[in-house]
C-alpha cells in the first residue's frame, strides 16, 4: 500500500483546477531536511513549482502581492524599481526622483548612499550589499517566492531554520518577514488567518538587565582537535546578555585547574563582578564547584543563574566558530588573530538585535550604572532564601531564586503548619454535633457504636487528642479525616473503668492531650481501648520525633559546615532544581 500512495497523489494532483499546463513536476518533500540538509532554492524559482496537494493557491497569491507592496514602505529596503536601476547600472538622481520616493536634496544624498552600498557582482551579475558582507540582495519581487519555496521543499520547517540558512546567502531576508510569509501557508495555517505585512523592527534587548548583570560562560573546541599555536585546544567564551559584548580566553584543555585560572583572571579584570553566571556547555555541578572555589579564594559574591537560554548560548558559540573558521589557517598560527577575527569584530560592529555596538552598550548605555548595579546585587542576595546562600569565608555563593515558585512553596507550608483557629473551632463544633446525634440514636447489640457519657454536672468528657492514629477493633485504618475524628472521640470516651493516664509526652511534639476520666462501658464493647491508646501514643511519639529531627536538620545553619560540604550540598540542589534540557529563551 505504501508504494501505491505516491501514484495516487500524483493522479489527484493532475486533476487540480489550479494546475498549469507545461508546469514542471513538483519536487518531493525532502524528509532529510530536518537532519541538517537544508535545500536553498534559486532566487528565480516560483512557489507554484512547489505546490502540494490541498494548498490554497489564492492565499499564496495574496501573500505575494501584499509582500511586494510592503517592500516599498520599509526604510532601508530596496523597492523593485530601484533594484532594477542598480542591476541595470542606470541609477541616477533623475531616475530616483521618478521613483517618487526621494526628491530634491534628499534624492542626491540617497543616490550617493546607494552607490556606496550596493554593487553588481562580476561573477554572477547579482546585486550585493557591502554593508552585509557582500551578500546577495534578493529581488523584492522574488522574496516571497524564495521564502515559500524554502518552506515547502524542506518539509514545512520553522521560520527560525529558514532564517538561519537564508541569511548566510541573502542580505535582505529578515526574521519577521519570514514569520509573516509562512503564515500564508494553508497547511501550517488551516484557519487561513494570515497576519498582514507591517513595519516591525526586531530587537532582542534585555532591558530589565544591567550591563554585566548576567554573563554566560562556555567551553568549546574551535577547530575540532587542532591546537592554536600548537598549545591551546579549547576556548573559554564569555558573553554579556545586555550588550552582547564577547570575550575569549585560550585553554590548553578543559581541566579544572586551567578553567579556574582563566575564569579568575576574567572576573577580576572586569569593572564589575557579574551577579549571575550561566553555562550550557559546563555541567551545572561542575560550574558550582568552580565558582565556589573562586568566591572563597578571592572573597567574591557570585550567583549561579538557573534561567538558561540554550538557543541564545548555542547561537553565540556557532557565530564564533564561523568567524574563526573563515580564517582558520591564520588563527591556528597566531592567537592574536583569533582575537581580531572573533571578539574584536563582534564588539566593534553594530548588533541589530541589541540595537547598538556592544562596546557602547557595555560602558555608556546606562547612566550611574555602578551604583544601580551594587544596589541590585545586594537586593538580589537579600531576597534569596537562606537555604540557597553559602558563605565561603568572606565570599558568598548563591543560587538564583525563582520568586513565584518560592512564594508558592511558602504559602503551602503556611497552610499546613498554621491553620486558621476559626476553622479548627468550626470543625470541632461539627464533630460535637455529630457526636450528639449519635448519642441520641438507639444502639443495638449487634453494633459497636459508642455512646456519649456525661458526668453529674452534665459536662461532656471528650478527649482532645484528635491527631492520634486511631484504628477500628478490626485493625482497619480509617482514611477519611472526618470519620477518623468521630471514631477518635468515641473511643476516647468509652474507656474501661480503669483510668488511662496520658503522660510523659515531650513538649516539642505539639500534641495536645488531656487526662481522661473513667467511663462506663457497655457489655457489648470489645475491651481493646487500653492497648490501642498505648499503641497510638507510642506511634505518635515516634512520628513526631522523626518529623522534629528532619525539621531540625533542614533548619541547621550552613555556617557550621565546611566549605567543601557547603558547595556539594548546594550543588546537588542546583542540579535537582533545574533541568539541563529545559531552558527559557530570553
XYZ file of C-alpha atoms in Angstrom:
586
model
C 0.000 0.000 0.000
C 2.861 2.429 0.756
C 4.235 2.052 -2.787
C 0.904 2.956 -4.430
C 0.278 6.049 -2.339
C 2.589 8.425 -4.279
C 0.949 7.344 -7.553
C -2.483 8.196 -6.181
C -1.293 11.599 -5.025
C 0.180 12.369 -8.442
C -3.095 11.395 -10.116
C -5.112 13.659 -7.840
C -2.658 16.495 -8.274
C -3.067 16.384 -12.048
C -6.808 16.935 -11.657
C -6.456 20.112 -9.582
C -8.035 23.226 -11.102
C -5.019 25.400 -10.447
C -2.651 23.032 -12.252
C -0.766 24.851 -15.030
C -0.053 23.092 -18.308
C 3.607 22.567 -19.020
C 4.477 23.151 -15.369
C 7.482 21.157 -14.135
C 6.775 18.348 -11.719
C 6.673 19.237 -8.091
C 9.698 18.291 -6.106
C 9.200 15.712 -3.420
C 9.348 16.836 0.150
C 12.858 16.468 1.480
C 12.475 14.319 4.557
C 16.148 14.686 5.416
C 15.990 18.482 5.712
C 15.289 18.252 9.431
C 18.603 16.455 9.888
C 20.598 19.430 8.621
C 20.358 19.023 4.820
C 18.595 22.293 4.099
C 17.649 22.917 0.454
C 18.226 26.523 -0.663
C 16.132 27.129 -3.802
C 17.299 29.503 -6.558
C 16.106 33.094 -6.303
C 14.067 32.998 -9.528
C 12.054 29.886 -8.582
C 8.297 30.404 -8.099
C 6.246 28.833 -5.342
C 3.880 27.360 -7.963
C 6.546 24.761 -8.755
C 6.468 23.558 -5.124
C 2.723 23.416 -4.549
C 1.438 20.447 -2.602
C -1.924 18.760 -2.658
C -4.631 20.703 -0.833
C -2.812 24.039 -0.580
C -4.725 27.293 -1.056
C -3.299 28.984 -4.166
C -5.357 32.159 -3.715
C -3.922 32.725 -0.249
C -0.361 32.386 -1.572
C -1.008 34.832 -4.413
C -2.451 37.294 -1.920
C 0.700 36.992 0.192
C 2.980 37.606 -2.802
C 1.048 40.757 -3.753
C 0.978 42.180 -0.223
C 4.663 41.396 0.205
C 5.630 43.394 -2.881
C 3.603 46.390 -1.696
C 5.160 46.117 1.748
C 8.721 46.384 0.390
C 8.141 49.970 -0.733
C 7.236 51.125 2.794
C 10.231 49.772 4.710
C 13.136 52.145 5.285
C 16.432 50.626 4.188
C 14.808 48.069 1.876
C 15.078 48.376 -1.894
C 11.935 48.629 -3.976
C 11.592 46.664 -7.184
C 12.198 49.804 -9.303
C 15.383 50.836 -7.506
C 16.636 47.258 -7.544
C 16.267 47.154 -11.335
C 18.071 50.505 -11.675
C 21.038 49.203 -9.687
C 21.142 45.889 -11.537
C 20.974 47.578 -14.965
C 23.526 50.235 -13.910
C 21.103 53.052 -14.748
C 20.913 54.545 -11.274
C 20.913 58.358 -11.332
C 19.484 61.289 -9.380
C 16.833 61.910 -12.022
C 15.741 58.287 -12.001
C 15.472 58.328 -8.209
C 13.157 61.327 -8.379
C 10.953 59.496 -10.857
C 10.518 56.700 -8.310
C 8.548 59.174 -6.128
C 10.468 58.160 -3.024
C 13.064 60.935 -2.782
C 13.026 64.488 -4.108
C 15.438 67.419 -4.272
C 18.463 67.239 -1.999
C 17.344 64.000 -0.386
C 17.470 62.216 -3.754
C 21.076 63.320 -4.253
C 22.095 62.117 -0.802
C 20.318 58.823 -1.335
C 21.975 58.380 -4.713
C 25.494 58.535 -3.269
C 24.445 56.295 -0.393
C 23.080 53.624 -2.735
C 26.171 53.853 -4.918
C 28.478 53.322 -1.971
C 26.485 50.452 -0.504
C 25.262 48.330 -3.443
C 27.159 46.959 -6.417
C 26.697 44.354 -9.134
C 28.923 41.297 -8.818
C 31.023 40.493 -11.876
C 30.863 36.761 -11.131
C 27.109 36.182 -11.153
C 25.604 39.566 -12.066
C 23.712 39.762 -8.751
C 23.217 42.904 -6.685
C 25.307 42.669 -3.495
C 25.368 44.622 -0.248
C 28.736 45.872 1.050
C 27.243 46.567 4.479
C 26.164 42.925 4.823
C 29.485 41.265 3.993
C 28.867 41.416 0.214
C 25.920 39.045 0.439
C 23.359 38.864 -2.367
C 20.337 41.165 -2.283
C 17.216 39.154 -3.066
C 14.980 40.733 -5.675
C 11.940 42.253 -3.892
C 9.512 40.572 -6.300
C 11.113 37.184 -5.571
C 11.416 37.368 -1.772
C 8.040 35.797 -1.031
C 8.633 33.037 -3.590
C 12.091 32.314 -2.142
C 10.802 32.010 1.420
C 7.797 29.896 0.465
C 9.875 27.528 -1.722
C 12.327 27.084 1.164
C 9.409 26.347 3.474
C 7.775 23.784 1.169
C 10.879 21.991 -0.105
C 12.197 21.481 3.423
C 9.121 19.761 4.852
C 7.442 22.922 6.247
C 10.333 23.854 8.529
C 10.016 26.701 11.019
C 10.891 30.328 10.387
C 13.945 30.005 12.621
C 15.531 27.322 10.426
C 14.708 29.213 7.238
C 16.270 32.410 8.554
C 19.420 30.678 9.799
C 20.042 29.207 6.353
C 18.928 32.004 4.029
C 20.688 34.767 5.952
C 24.026 33.196 5.038
C 23.385 33.955 1.354
C 20.929 36.860 1.234
C 21.365 40.265 2.842
C 17.758 41.492 2.999
C 15.901 38.452 4.423
C 14.649 39.287 7.928
C 13.170 37.040 10.573
C 9.890 38.933 10.884
C 9.357 38.835 7.131
C 9.773 35.047 7.124
C 7.338 34.605 10.018
C 4.695 36.634 8.178
C 5.297 34.889 4.846
C 4.894 31.422 6.380
C 1.501 32.411 7.793
C 0.155 32.324 4.201
C 0.775 28.560 4.028
C -2.631 26.892 4.322
C -1.033 23.649 5.550
C 0.572 25.349 8.551
C -2.288 27.821 8.986
C -5.539 25.884 8.400
C -7.634 28.758 9.822
C -6.401 30.963 6.932
C -5.907 33.892 9.313
C -2.692 35.357 7.947
C -1.396 38.487 9.647
C -0.617 41.277 7.153
C 2.878 42.529 6.412
C 3.668 45.526 8.589
C 6.630 47.508 9.799
C 8.308 45.894 12.756
C 11.845 46.356 13.935
C 13.138 43.239 15.596
C 15.031 43.941 18.789
C 16.161 41.321 21.224
C 17.357 43.550 24.042
C 17.082 42.589 27.710
C 16.027 45.995 29.007
C 15.384 44.720 32.531
C 19.062 43.755 32.905
C 22.099 45.915 33.586
C 25.418 45.578 31.747
C 27.383 42.634 33.195
C 24.418 41.577 35.338
C 24.125 38.202 33.600
C 27.018 36.552 31.716
C 27.146 33.086 30.190
C 30.365 31.065 30.118
C 31.056 28.337 27.580
C 33.938 25.976 26.791
C 34.362 24.557 23.285
C 36.925 23.473 20.699
C 37.043 25.996 17.838
C 38.876 23.755 15.360
C 37.885 20.217 16.433
C 41.138 18.864 17.852
C 43.614 21.239 16.185
C 45.546 23.454 18.591
C 46.153 27.180 18.299
C 49.931 27.802 18.167
C 50.303 24.116 18.983
C 49.169 24.691 22.597
C 45.542 25.721 23.018
C 42.816 23.273 22.028
C 39.858 24.927 23.826
C 38.408 28.404 24.205
C 36.731 29.909 27.256
C 33.917 32.062 25.879
C 32.102 34.839 27.776
C 29.182 36.964 26.565
C 27.126 39.627 28.310
C 23.362 39.306 27.914
C 22.603 43.025 27.750
C 25.314 44.344 25.425
C 26.363 41.133 23.566
C 29.988 42.017 24.400
C 32.232 38.969 23.910
C 35.489 37.800 25.491
C 37.529 34.674 24.712
C 40.489 33.169 26.570
C 42.750 30.288 25.460
C 42.783 26.968 27.341
C 45.235 24.086 26.997
C 42.369 21.724 27.887
C 39.116 21.747 29.809
C 40.578 20.555 33.126
C 39.610 22.258 36.353
C 42.917 23.948 37.150
C 43.095 25.675 33.774
C 39.469 26.783 33.923
C 39.783 28.199 37.456
C 42.861 30.197 36.470
C 41.211 31.598 33.333
C 37.860 32.362 34.993
C 39.586 34.114 37.901
C 41.597 36.300 35.522
C 38.464 37.205 33.598
C 36.298 38.044 36.624
C 38.973 40.069 38.412
C 39.633 42.055 35.231
C 36.034 43.248 34.882
C 34.820 46.639 36.122
C 32.003 44.836 37.986
C 31.640 41.216 39.071
C 28.560 39.706 37.327
C 25.556 38.951 39.508
C 24.699 35.695 37.716
C 26.815 33.255 35.706
C 25.259 30.646 33.409
C 26.500 27.921 31.110
C 25.223 25.343 28.662
C 28.472 23.503 27.924
C 29.719 23.258 31.532
C 27.950 20.840 33.858
C 25.981 22.718 36.500
C 27.502 20.954 39.468
C 30.970 21.442 37.977
C 30.275 25.143 37.425
C 29.069 25.435 41.007
C 32.288 23.919 42.319
C 34.432 26.209 40.134
C 32.593 29.341 41.215
C 32.661 28.219 44.847
C 36.443 27.911 44.863
C 36.859 31.283 43.138
C 34.425 33.034 45.505
C 36.137 31.543 48.560
C 39.706 32.251 47.445
C 39.155 35.813 46.202
C 36.271 36.819 48.541
C 33.790 37.453 45.722
C 29.994 37.443 45.597
C 28.910 35.158 42.751
C 25.479 33.919 41.767
C 24.529 30.990 39.561
C 21.610 31.585 37.220
C 19.048 28.864 36.590
C 17.051 30.505 33.755
C 19.276 29.318 30.941
C 18.558 30.088 27.298
C 20.270 27.294 25.399
C 19.419 28.729 21.982
C 20.958 32.081 22.920
C 24.095 30.351 24.203
C 24.429 27.978 21.249
C 23.977 30.781 18.718
C 26.863 32.681 20.278
C 29.136 29.633 20.075
C 28.085 28.945 16.490
C 28.771 32.521 15.379
C 32.208 32.490 16.992
C 33.115 29.194 15.331
C 32.051 30.545 11.933
C 34.118 33.719 12.329
C 37.247 31.834 13.377
C 36.658 29.051 10.855
C 36.643 31.526 7.961
C 40.277 32.415 8.899
C 41.304 29.018 10.214
C 44.880 28.899 8.898
C 45.712 32.355 10.215
C 44.110 31.761 13.606
C 45.958 28.465 14.131
C 49.256 30.296 13.691
C 48.589 33.353 15.866
C 46.329 33.711 18.904
C 46.024 37.481 18.434
C 44.384 36.893 15.058
C 41.734 34.842 16.867
C 41.019 37.944 18.934
C 40.930 40.113 15.807
C 38.553 37.991 13.740
C 36.454 36.929 16.735
C 35.576 39.239 19.655
C 37.166 42.373 18.155
C 34.997 42.064 15.042
C 31.834 41.413 17.078
C 32.383 44.178 19.631
C 33.187 46.898 17.063
C 30.233 46.318 14.713
C 26.606 47.240 15.220
C 24.456 44.402 16.503
C 20.985 44.734 15.004
C 19.345 42.645 17.736
C 20.814 44.659 20.619
C 20.348 47.999 18.790
C 23.921 49.243 19.066
C 27.607 48.412 19.275
C 28.426 46.023 22.124
C 31.261 48.273 23.310
C 28.999 51.313 23.577
C 26.204 49.381 25.254
C 28.545 47.866 27.836
C 30.181 51.067 29.083
C 27.982 54.071 28.174
C 24.373 52.916 27.788
C 23.190 53.148 31.441
C 23.906 56.298 33.482
C 25.142 55.827 37.051
C 25.386 52.112 36.330
C 27.817 51.226 39.122
C 25.556 52.497 41.923
C 22.494 50.770 40.419
C 24.483 47.575 39.958
C 25.664 47.379 43.579
C 22.166 48.099 44.890
C 20.600 45.465 42.652
C 23.129 42.811 43.667
C 22.521 43.477 47.367
C 18.754 43.309 46.838
C 19.098 40.013 44.972
C 21.124 38.469 47.789
C 18.664 39.702 50.433
C 15.698 38.284 48.509
C 17.379 34.890 48.128
C 16.307 32.282 50.743
C 18.976 31.414 53.280
C 18.985 27.787 52.089
C 20.303 28.987 48.708
C 23.125 31.171 50.065
C 26.523 29.814 51.097
C 29.113 31.894 52.943
C 32.590 30.690 51.979
C 34.979 32.604 54.187
C 34.493 36.234 53.155
C 32.956 35.206 49.827
C 29.318 34.468 49.037
C 27.869 31.959 46.589
C 24.116 31.918 45.928
C 21.559 30.432 43.556
C 19.100 32.446 41.544
C 15.749 32.446 43.287
C 12.544 31.737 41.409
C 10.334 34.124 43.353
C 6.990 32.797 42.148
C 7.927 29.220 42.959
C 9.308 30.258 46.352
C 6.115 32.113 47.260
C 4.006 29.119 46.292
C 6.047 26.791 48.489
C 5.886 29.165 51.447
C 2.115 29.505 51.047
C 1.708 25.736 51.086
C 3.845 25.474 54.215
C 1.779 28.129 55.974
C -1.463 26.354 55.100
C -0.100 23.112 56.528
C 1.573 24.371 59.719
C -0.603 27.359 60.615
C -4.244 26.515 60.208
C -6.944 29.035 60.980
C -8.232 28.761 64.603
C -11.750 29.626 63.470
C -11.689 26.738 61.014
C -10.498 24.353 63.727
C -13.233 25.585 66.061
C -15.850 25.067 63.347
C -14.616 21.548 62.696
C -14.766 20.714 66.400
C -18.316 22.069 66.619
C -19.372 19.960 63.674
C -17.801 16.919 65.283
C -19.562 17.604 68.588
C -22.935 17.972 66.856
C -22.391 14.710 65.088
C -21.494 13.035 68.382
C -24.684 14.308 69.997
C -26.751 12.923 67.145
C -25.063 9.547 67.598
C -25.804 9.573 71.333
C -29.488 10.289 70.795
C -29.899 7.306 68.463
C -30.569 3.712 69.507
C -27.622 1.385 69.914
C -28.353 -2.228 69.051
C -26.285 -5.109 70.485
C -25.056 -6.032 67.036
C -23.379 -2.632 66.575
C -20.377 -1.316 68.438
C -21.082 2.404 68.059
C -20.047 4.297 71.204
C -22.447 6.182 73.452
C -21.535 9.541 74.923
C -21.185 9.540 78.732
C -21.827 12.587 80.902
C -20.848 13.297 84.495
C -23.103 14.629 87.237
C -22.651 18.240 86.128
C -23.826 17.349 82.627
C -20.470 18.160 81.017
C -19.111 16.132 78.129
C -15.971 14.119 78.679
C -14.423 14.413 75.256
C -10.784 13.697 74.521
C -8.932 16.360 72.591
C -6.132 14.228 71.140
C -7.706 14.065 67.692
C -4.376 13.636 65.958
C -3.777 10.108 67.260
C -3.785 7.335 64.658
C -6.953 5.551 65.829
C -7.901 2.174 64.363
C -11.064 0.098 64.482
C -11.206 -3.088 66.599
C -10.747 -4.976 63.310
C -7.382 -3.122 62.923
C -8.501 -1.432 59.707
C -7.218 2.152 59.163
C -9.754 4.943 58.736
C -8.853 7.048 55.697
C -11.461 9.743 55.852
C -10.432 12.618 58.131
C -13.910 13.408 59.454
C -14.701 9.772 60.184
C -11.362 9.470 61.968
C -12.260 12.343 64.277
C -15.680 10.843 65.035
C -14.254 7.449 65.889
C -11.415 9.001 67.858
C -13.751 10.980 70.087
C -15.960 7.935 70.655
C -13.063 5.641 71.541
C -11.566 8.123 73.986
C -14.881 8.359 75.873
C -15.588 4.631 76.010
C -12.658 3.629 78.196
C -12.552 0.829 80.666
C -13.410 1.592 84.275
C -9.681 1.580 84.904
C -8.297 5.115 84.370
C -5.937 5.635 81.441
C -3.454 8.381 82.116
C -1.726 10.121 79.218
C 1.642 11.408 80.303
C 5.335 11.654 79.527
C 4.799 13.219 76.105
C 7.548 15.658 75.079
C 6.528 19.289 74.805
C 8.057 19.680 71.352
C 5.797 17.224 69.587
C 2.880 19.722 69.535
C 0.269 17.073 70.504
C -2.405 18.401 72.841
C -3.578 15.724 75.268
C -5.886 15.771 78.306
C -6.152 13.320 81.175
C -9.195 11.126 80.711
C -11.820 10.370 83.356
C -13.147 6.840 83.945
C -16.127 5.935 81.805
C -18.812 3.290 81.891
C -18.600 0.804 79.058
C -21.437 -1.328 77.723
C -21.199 -5.094 77.756
C -21.117 -5.422 74.009
C -17.917 -3.300 73.618
C -14.622 -5.032 72.874
C -12.067 -4.106 75.546
C -9.087 -3.158 73.430
C -9.080 0.583 74.081
C -6.161 0.380 76.543
C -3.921 -1.392 74.065
C -4.973 0.968 71.276
C -4.286 4.046 73.367
C -0.813 2.829 74.373
C -0.011 1.775 70.832
C -1.252 5.026 69.337
C 0.696 7.157 71.802
C 3.835 5.223 71.029
C 3.369 5.609 67.278
C 2.540 9.280 67.660
C 5.644 9.980 69.704
C 7.913 8.238 67.195
C 6.306 10.013 64.255
C 6.696 13.474 65.752
C 10.249 12.750 66.820
C 11.113 11.844 63.244
C 9.413 14.995 61.964
C 11.229 17.065 64.564
C 14.598 15.621 63.592
C 14.003 16.241 59.883
C 12.948 19.854 60.569
C 15.997 20.416 62.755
C 18.209 19.029 60.004
C 16.657 21.361 57.406
C 16.963 24.398 59.668
C 20.545 23.673 60.599
C 22.749 26.602 59.704
C 25.097 26.046 56.793
C 27.761 28.097 58.539
C 28.665 25.070 60.696
C 29.621 23.011 57.636
C 32.945 23.013 55.869
C 33.338 24.939 52.600
C 33.595 21.785 50.502
C 30.495 20.260 52.102
C 28.589 23.505 51.544
C 29.451 23.558 47.861
C 28.464 19.912 47.420
C 25.154 20.353 49.245
C 24.119 23.444 47.297
C 25.493 21.957 44.095
C 23.138 18.981 44.395
C 20.274 21.384 44.973
C 21.207 23.285 41.839
C 21.388 20.055 39.831
C 17.963 18.912 41.045
C 16.194 22.277 40.879
C 16.861 22.856 37.176
C 16.896 20.516 34.213
C 19.688 20.837 31.672
C 17.355 20.078 28.769
C 14.811 22.715 29.763
C 15.528 26.319 29.049
C 13.790 29.717 28.865
C 14.513 31.659 25.862
C 15.214 35.226 26.887
